[in-house]
Short mmCIF file of C-alpha atoms and ligand atoms in Angstrom, two decimals:
data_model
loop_
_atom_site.label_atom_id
_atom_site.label_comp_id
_atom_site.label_asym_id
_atom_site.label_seq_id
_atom_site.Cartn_x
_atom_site.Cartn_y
_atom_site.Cartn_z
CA UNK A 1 13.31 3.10 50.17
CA UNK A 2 9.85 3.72 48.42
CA UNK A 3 10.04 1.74 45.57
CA UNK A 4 12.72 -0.23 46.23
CA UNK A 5 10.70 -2.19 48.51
CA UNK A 6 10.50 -5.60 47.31
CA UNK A 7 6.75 -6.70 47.37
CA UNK A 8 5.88 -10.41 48.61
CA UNK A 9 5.13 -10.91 45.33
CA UNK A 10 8.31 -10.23 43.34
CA UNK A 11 9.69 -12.54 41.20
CA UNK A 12 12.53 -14.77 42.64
CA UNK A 13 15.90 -13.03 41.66
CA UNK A 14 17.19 -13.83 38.68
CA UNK A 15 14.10 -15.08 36.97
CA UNK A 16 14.49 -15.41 33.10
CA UNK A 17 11.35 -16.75 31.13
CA UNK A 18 12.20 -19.91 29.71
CA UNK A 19 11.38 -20.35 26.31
CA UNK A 20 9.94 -23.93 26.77
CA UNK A 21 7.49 -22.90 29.49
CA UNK A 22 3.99 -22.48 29.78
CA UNK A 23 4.02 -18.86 28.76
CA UNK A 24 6.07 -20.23 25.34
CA UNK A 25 2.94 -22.10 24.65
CA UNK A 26 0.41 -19.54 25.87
CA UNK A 27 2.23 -16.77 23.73
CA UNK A 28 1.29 -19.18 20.45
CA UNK A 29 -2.35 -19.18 21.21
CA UNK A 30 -1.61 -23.15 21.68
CA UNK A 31 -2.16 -23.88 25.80
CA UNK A 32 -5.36 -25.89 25.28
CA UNK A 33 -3.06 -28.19 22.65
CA UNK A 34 -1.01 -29.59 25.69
CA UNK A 35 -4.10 -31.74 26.42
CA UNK A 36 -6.12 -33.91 25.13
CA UNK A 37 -8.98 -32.60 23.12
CA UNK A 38 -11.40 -34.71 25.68
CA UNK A 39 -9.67 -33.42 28.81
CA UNK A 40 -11.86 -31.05 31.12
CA UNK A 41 -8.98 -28.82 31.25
CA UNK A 42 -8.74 -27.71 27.73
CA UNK A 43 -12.04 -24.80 28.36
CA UNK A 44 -10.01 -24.09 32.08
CA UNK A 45 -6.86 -23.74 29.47
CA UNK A 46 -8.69 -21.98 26.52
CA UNK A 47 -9.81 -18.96 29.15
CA UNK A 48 -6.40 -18.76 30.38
CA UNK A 49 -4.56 -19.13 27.03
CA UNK A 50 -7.07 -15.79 26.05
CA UNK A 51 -6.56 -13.98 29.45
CA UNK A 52 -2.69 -14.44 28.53
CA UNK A 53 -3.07 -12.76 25.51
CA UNK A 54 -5.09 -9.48 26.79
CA UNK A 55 -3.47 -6.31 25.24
CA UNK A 56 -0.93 -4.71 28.11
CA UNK A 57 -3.14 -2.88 30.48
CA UNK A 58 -1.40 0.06 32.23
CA UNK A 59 -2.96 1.58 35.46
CA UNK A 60 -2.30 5.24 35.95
CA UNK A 61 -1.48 6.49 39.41
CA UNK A 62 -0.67 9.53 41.51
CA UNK A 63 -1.23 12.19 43.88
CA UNK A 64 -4.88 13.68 42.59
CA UNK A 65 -3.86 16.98 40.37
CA UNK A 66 -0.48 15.41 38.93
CA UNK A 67 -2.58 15.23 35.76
CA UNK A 68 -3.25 11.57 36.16
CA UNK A 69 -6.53 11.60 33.70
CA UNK A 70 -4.79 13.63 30.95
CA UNK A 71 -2.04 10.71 31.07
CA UNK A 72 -4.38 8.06 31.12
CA UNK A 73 -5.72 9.92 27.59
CA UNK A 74 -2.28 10.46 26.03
CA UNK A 75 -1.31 6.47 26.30
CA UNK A 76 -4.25 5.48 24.96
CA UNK A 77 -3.72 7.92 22.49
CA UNK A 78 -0.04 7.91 21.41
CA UNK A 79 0.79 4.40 22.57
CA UNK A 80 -2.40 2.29 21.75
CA UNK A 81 -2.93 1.02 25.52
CA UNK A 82 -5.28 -0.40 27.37
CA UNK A 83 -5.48 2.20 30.17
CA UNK A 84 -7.13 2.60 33.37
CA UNK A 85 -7.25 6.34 34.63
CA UNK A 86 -8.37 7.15 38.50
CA UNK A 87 -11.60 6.66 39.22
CA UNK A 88 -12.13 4.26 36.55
CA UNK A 89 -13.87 1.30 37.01
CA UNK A 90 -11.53 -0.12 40.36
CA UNK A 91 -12.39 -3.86 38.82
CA UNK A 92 -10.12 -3.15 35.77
CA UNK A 93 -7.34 -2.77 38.40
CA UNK A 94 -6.84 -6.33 39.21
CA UNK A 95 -6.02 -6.90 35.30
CA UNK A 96 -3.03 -4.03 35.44
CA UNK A 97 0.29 -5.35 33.97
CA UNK A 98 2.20 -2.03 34.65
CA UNK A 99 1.82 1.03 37.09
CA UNK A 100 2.41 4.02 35.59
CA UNK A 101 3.33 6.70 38.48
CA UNK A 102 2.93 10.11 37.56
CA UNK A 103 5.35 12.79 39.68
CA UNK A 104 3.79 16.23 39.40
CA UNK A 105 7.77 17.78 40.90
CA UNK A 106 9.99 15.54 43.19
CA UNK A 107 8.49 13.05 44.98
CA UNK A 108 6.78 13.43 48.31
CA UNK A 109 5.55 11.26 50.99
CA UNK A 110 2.04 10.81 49.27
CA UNK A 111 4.20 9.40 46.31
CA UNK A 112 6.72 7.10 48.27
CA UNK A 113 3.76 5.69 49.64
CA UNK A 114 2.08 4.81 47.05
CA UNK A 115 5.17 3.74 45.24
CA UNK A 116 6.12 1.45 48.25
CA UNK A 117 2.32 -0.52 47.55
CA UNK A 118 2.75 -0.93 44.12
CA UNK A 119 4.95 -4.08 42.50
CA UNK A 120 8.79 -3.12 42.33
CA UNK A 121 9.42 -4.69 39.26
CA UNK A 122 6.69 -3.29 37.15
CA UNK A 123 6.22 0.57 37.77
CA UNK A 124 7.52 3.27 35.46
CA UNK A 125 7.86 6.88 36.77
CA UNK A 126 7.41 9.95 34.81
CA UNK A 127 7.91 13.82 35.85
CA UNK A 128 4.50 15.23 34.55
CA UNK A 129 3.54 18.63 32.94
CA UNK A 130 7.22 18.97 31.72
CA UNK A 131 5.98 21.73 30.28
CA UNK A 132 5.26 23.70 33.39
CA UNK A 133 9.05 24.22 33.79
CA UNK A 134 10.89 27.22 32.50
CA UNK A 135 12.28 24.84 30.14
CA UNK A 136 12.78 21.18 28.90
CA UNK A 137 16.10 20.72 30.99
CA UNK A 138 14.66 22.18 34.57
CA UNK A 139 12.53 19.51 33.69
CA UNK A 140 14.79 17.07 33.51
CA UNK A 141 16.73 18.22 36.11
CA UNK A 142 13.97 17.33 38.47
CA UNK A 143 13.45 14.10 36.92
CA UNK A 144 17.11 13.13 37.42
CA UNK A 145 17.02 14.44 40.89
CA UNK A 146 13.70 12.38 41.52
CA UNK A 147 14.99 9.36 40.27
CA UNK A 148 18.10 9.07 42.30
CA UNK A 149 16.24 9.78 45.03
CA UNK A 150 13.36 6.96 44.09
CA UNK A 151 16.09 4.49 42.62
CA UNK A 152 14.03 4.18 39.32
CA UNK A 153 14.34 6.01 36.12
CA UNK A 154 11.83 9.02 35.72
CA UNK A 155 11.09 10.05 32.79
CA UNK A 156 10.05 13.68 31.31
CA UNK A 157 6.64 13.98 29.82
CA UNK A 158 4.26 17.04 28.76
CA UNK A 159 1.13 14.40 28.65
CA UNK A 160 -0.86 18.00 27.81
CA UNK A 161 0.74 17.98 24.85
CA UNK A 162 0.59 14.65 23.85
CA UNK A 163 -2.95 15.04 23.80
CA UNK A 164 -3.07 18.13 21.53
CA UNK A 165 -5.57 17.77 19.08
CA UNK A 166 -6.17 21.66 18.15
CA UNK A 167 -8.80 21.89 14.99
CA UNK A 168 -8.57 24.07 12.15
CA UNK A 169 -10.35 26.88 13.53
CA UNK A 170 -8.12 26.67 16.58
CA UNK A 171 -4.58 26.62 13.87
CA UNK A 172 -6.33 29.27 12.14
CA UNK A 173 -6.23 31.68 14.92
CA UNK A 174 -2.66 30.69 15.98
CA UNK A 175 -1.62 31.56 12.62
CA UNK A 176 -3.28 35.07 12.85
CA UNK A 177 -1.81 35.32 16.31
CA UNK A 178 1.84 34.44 14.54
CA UNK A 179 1.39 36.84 11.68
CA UNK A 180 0.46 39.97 14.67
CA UNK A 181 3.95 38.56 16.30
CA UNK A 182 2.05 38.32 19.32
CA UNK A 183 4.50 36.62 21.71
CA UNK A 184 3.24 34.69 25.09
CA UNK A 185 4.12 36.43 28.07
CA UNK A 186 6.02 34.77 30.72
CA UNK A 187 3.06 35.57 33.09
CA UNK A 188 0.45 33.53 30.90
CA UNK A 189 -2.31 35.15 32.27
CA UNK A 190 -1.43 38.43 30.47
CA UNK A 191 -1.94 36.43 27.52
CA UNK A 192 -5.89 36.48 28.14
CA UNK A 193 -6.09 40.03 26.13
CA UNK A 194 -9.68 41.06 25.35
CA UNK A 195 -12.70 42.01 27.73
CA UNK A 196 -14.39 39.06 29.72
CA UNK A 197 -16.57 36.77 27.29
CA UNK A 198 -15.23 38.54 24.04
CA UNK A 199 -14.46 35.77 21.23
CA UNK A 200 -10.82 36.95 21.72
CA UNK A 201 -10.47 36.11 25.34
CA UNK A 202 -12.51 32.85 24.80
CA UNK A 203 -10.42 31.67 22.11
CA UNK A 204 -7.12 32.57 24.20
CA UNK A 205 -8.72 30.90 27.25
CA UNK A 206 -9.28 27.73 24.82
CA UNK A 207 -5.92 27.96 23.63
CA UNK A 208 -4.26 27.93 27.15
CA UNK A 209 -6.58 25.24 28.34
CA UNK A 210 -5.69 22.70 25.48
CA UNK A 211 -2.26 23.03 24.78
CA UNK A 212 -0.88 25.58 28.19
CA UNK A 213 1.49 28.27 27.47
CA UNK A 214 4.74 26.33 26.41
CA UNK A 215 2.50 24.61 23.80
CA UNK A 216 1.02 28.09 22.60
CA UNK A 217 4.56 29.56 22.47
CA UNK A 218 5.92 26.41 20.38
CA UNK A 219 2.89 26.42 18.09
CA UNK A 220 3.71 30.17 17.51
CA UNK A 221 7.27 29.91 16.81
CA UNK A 222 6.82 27.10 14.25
CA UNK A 223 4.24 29.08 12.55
CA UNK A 224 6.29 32.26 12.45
CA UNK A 225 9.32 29.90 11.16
CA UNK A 226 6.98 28.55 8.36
CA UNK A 227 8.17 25.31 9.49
CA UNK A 228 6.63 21.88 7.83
CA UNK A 229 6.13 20.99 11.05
CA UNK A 230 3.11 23.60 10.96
CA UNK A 231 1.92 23.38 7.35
CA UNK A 232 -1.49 22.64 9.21
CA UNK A 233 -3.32 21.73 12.68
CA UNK A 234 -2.60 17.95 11.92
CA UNK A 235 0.99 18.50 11.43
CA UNK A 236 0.91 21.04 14.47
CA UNK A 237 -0.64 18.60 16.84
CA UNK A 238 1.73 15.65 15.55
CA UNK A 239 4.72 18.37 16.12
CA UNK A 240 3.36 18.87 19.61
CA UNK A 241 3.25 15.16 20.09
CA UNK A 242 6.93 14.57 18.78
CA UNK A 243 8.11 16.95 21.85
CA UNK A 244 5.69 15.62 24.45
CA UNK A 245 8.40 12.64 25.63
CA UNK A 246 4.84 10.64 25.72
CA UNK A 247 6.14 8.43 22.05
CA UNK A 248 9.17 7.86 23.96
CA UNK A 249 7.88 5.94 26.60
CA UNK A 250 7.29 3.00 24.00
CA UNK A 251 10.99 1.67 25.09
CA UNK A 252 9.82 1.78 28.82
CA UNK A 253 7.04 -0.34 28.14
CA UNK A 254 9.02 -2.50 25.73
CA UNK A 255 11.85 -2.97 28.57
CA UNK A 256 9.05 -4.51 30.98
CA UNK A 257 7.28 -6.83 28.12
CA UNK A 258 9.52 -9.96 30.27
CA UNK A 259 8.21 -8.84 33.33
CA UNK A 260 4.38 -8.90 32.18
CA UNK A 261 4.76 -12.37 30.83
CA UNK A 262 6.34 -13.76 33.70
CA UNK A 263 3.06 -12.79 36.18
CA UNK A 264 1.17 -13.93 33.03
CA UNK A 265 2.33 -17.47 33.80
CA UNK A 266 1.89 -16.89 37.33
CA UNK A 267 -1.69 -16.47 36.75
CA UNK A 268 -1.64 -19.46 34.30
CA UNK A 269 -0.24 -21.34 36.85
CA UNK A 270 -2.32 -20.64 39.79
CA UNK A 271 -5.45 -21.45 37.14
CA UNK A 272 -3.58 -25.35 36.81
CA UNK A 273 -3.58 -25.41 40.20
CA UNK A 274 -7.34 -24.50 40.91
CA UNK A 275 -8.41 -27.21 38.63
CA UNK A 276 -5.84 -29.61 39.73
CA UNK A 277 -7.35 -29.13 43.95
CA UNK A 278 -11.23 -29.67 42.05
CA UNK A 279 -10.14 -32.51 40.32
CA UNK A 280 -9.99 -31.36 37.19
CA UNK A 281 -7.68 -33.47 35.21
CA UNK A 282 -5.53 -33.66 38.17
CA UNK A 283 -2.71 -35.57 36.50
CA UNK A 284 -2.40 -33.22 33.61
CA UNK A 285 -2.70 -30.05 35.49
CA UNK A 286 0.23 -31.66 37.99
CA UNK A 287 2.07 -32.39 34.73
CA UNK A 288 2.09 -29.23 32.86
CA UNK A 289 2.85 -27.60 36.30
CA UNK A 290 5.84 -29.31 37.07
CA UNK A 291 7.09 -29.62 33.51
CA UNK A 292 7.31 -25.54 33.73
CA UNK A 293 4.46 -26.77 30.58
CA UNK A 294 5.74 -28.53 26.70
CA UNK A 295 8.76 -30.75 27.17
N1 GDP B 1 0.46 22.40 31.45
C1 GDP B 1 0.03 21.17 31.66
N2 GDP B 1 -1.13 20.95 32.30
C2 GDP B 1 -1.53 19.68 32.47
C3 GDP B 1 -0.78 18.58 32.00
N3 GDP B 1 -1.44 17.44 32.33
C4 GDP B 1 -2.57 17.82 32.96
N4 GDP B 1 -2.62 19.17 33.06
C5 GDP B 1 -3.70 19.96 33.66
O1 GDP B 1 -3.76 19.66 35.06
C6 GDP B 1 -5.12 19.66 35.49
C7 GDP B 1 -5.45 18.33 36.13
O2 GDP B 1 -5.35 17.32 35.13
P1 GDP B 1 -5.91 15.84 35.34
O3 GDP B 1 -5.35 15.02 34.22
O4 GDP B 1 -7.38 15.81 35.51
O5 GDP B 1 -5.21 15.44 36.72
P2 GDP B 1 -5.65 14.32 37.79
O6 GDP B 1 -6.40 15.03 38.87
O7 GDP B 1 -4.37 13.75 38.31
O8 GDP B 1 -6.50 13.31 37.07
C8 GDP B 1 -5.97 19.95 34.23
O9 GDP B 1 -6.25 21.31 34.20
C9 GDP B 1 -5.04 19.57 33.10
O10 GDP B 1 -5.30 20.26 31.91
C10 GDP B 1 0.45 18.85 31.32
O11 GDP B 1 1.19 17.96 30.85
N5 GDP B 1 0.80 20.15 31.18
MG1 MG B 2 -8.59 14.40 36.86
#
């Protein structure tokens, strides 16, 4: 079940936008045009026509710890979106397009619930913290396994790593760290060498904190390897962000652009119908609404 509960407010099957309806015309910037420049409803159309066009807000969700801010960060930061994070201001929520769910290992009751209140036809799952896992595919493993289970893709992310933005000081000291073949220890915490507060331990602290264990090992590896990929900390932190799955989500948000417009109209429509019960223009608003809008 979960999220393959059908909320009141799905779509009716089969839905397909329509290229001559109201969204067609909202999409051009033009909704206040199907009116006459002296009708009241061209200001109730020009606010909808720019509410239409808002960038694609995504709202970040899951169980507190799943790394729900850090995700919030990397869309905003890889993908250019409007996001809001938990916690954030809870008015931005009633402008979400998309839910993004965030799955810290398979789902659990906390998540099918919160799945099951969310809209069916706009969520997108990922398996957090990849990175955690011994490796890429027990990450994906999971994320298969979670998905069948859910009935929705999941997808793998390291959203820590999408966010790496080490500085030069920080690639500096990787690079010494590479050049002394230091290696990170599958317990990371016997990577913290150094006594308590020394600028060793404090730096390896740092390191672990920003960009966790898999990220150190990577980083050290492509330095050793005198790959491009490490010529610097720019290239390092774009190399990081190449194997974060976080870029990759750009399809899943692509495959749901139909979805968005279609409760874009929905809200276009229930703003003609407003202004049609005040009065406003009542035969025009009744017009564009039944004509599905141009014609
Ligand atoms: N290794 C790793 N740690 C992460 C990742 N994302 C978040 N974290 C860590 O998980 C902890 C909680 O992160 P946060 O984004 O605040 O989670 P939230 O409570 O869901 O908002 C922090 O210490 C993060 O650095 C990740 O992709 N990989
Ligand atoms: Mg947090």
């Amino acid at each position: 079940m979960g999220a393959n509960v059908r909320t009141p407010t799905n779509p009716p099957p089969g839905w397909r936008p329509s290229h001559d309806s109201l969204s067609a015309a909202a999409e051009q910037g033009g909704l206040a045009d199907l009116v006459e420049p002296s009708s009241p409803l061209v200001p109730v159309l020009a606010a909808a026509g720019q509410r239409f066009l808002r960038p694609l807000h995504v709202q970040v969700v899951g169980r507190p710890g799943a790394g729900r801010d850090t995700m919030a960060r990397a869309l905003r930061e890889r993908l250019a979106l409007t996001v809001t994070g938990p916690g954030e201001d809870p008015r931005a929520a009633a402008d979400a397009d998309l839910w993004l769910h965030v799955l810290a290992g398979p789902p659990r009751r906390a998540d099918h619930e919160l799945l099951s209140s969310l809209p069916a036809d706009r969520i997108i799952v990922v398996l957090g913290k990849a990175d955690t896992h011994p490796d890429w595919e027990a990450a994906t493993d999971v994320a298969r396994r979670s998905s069948t289970h859910l009935g929705l893709p999941v997808h793998v992310v390291s959203q820590l790593l999408a966010c790496a933005d080490l500085d030069a000081a920080e690639f500096d000291a990787l690079t010494r760290l590479a050049a002394e073949r230091t290696e990170m220890p599958s317990m990371a915490g016997r990577f913290l060498v150094g006594a308590p507060g020394s600028a060793e331990r404090l730096l390896r602290q740092g390191l672990l904190r920003r960009i966790d264990a898999h990220g150190i090992s990577t980083a050290l590896r492509l330095i050793a390897e005198e790959s491009a990929e490490a010529a610097d900390a720019d290239a390092l932190n774009r190399a990081l962000h190449a194997r974060s799955g976080v870029p990759q989500l750009g399809a899943a948000f692509g495959d749901r652009v139909g979805r968005v417009r279609f409760w874009r109209e929905v809200e276009v429509r229930a703003e003609l119908e407003r202004a049609a019960a005040r009065g406003c223009d009542r035969v025009n608003a009744e017009r564009l609404l039944a004509a599905g809008g141009v014609g």
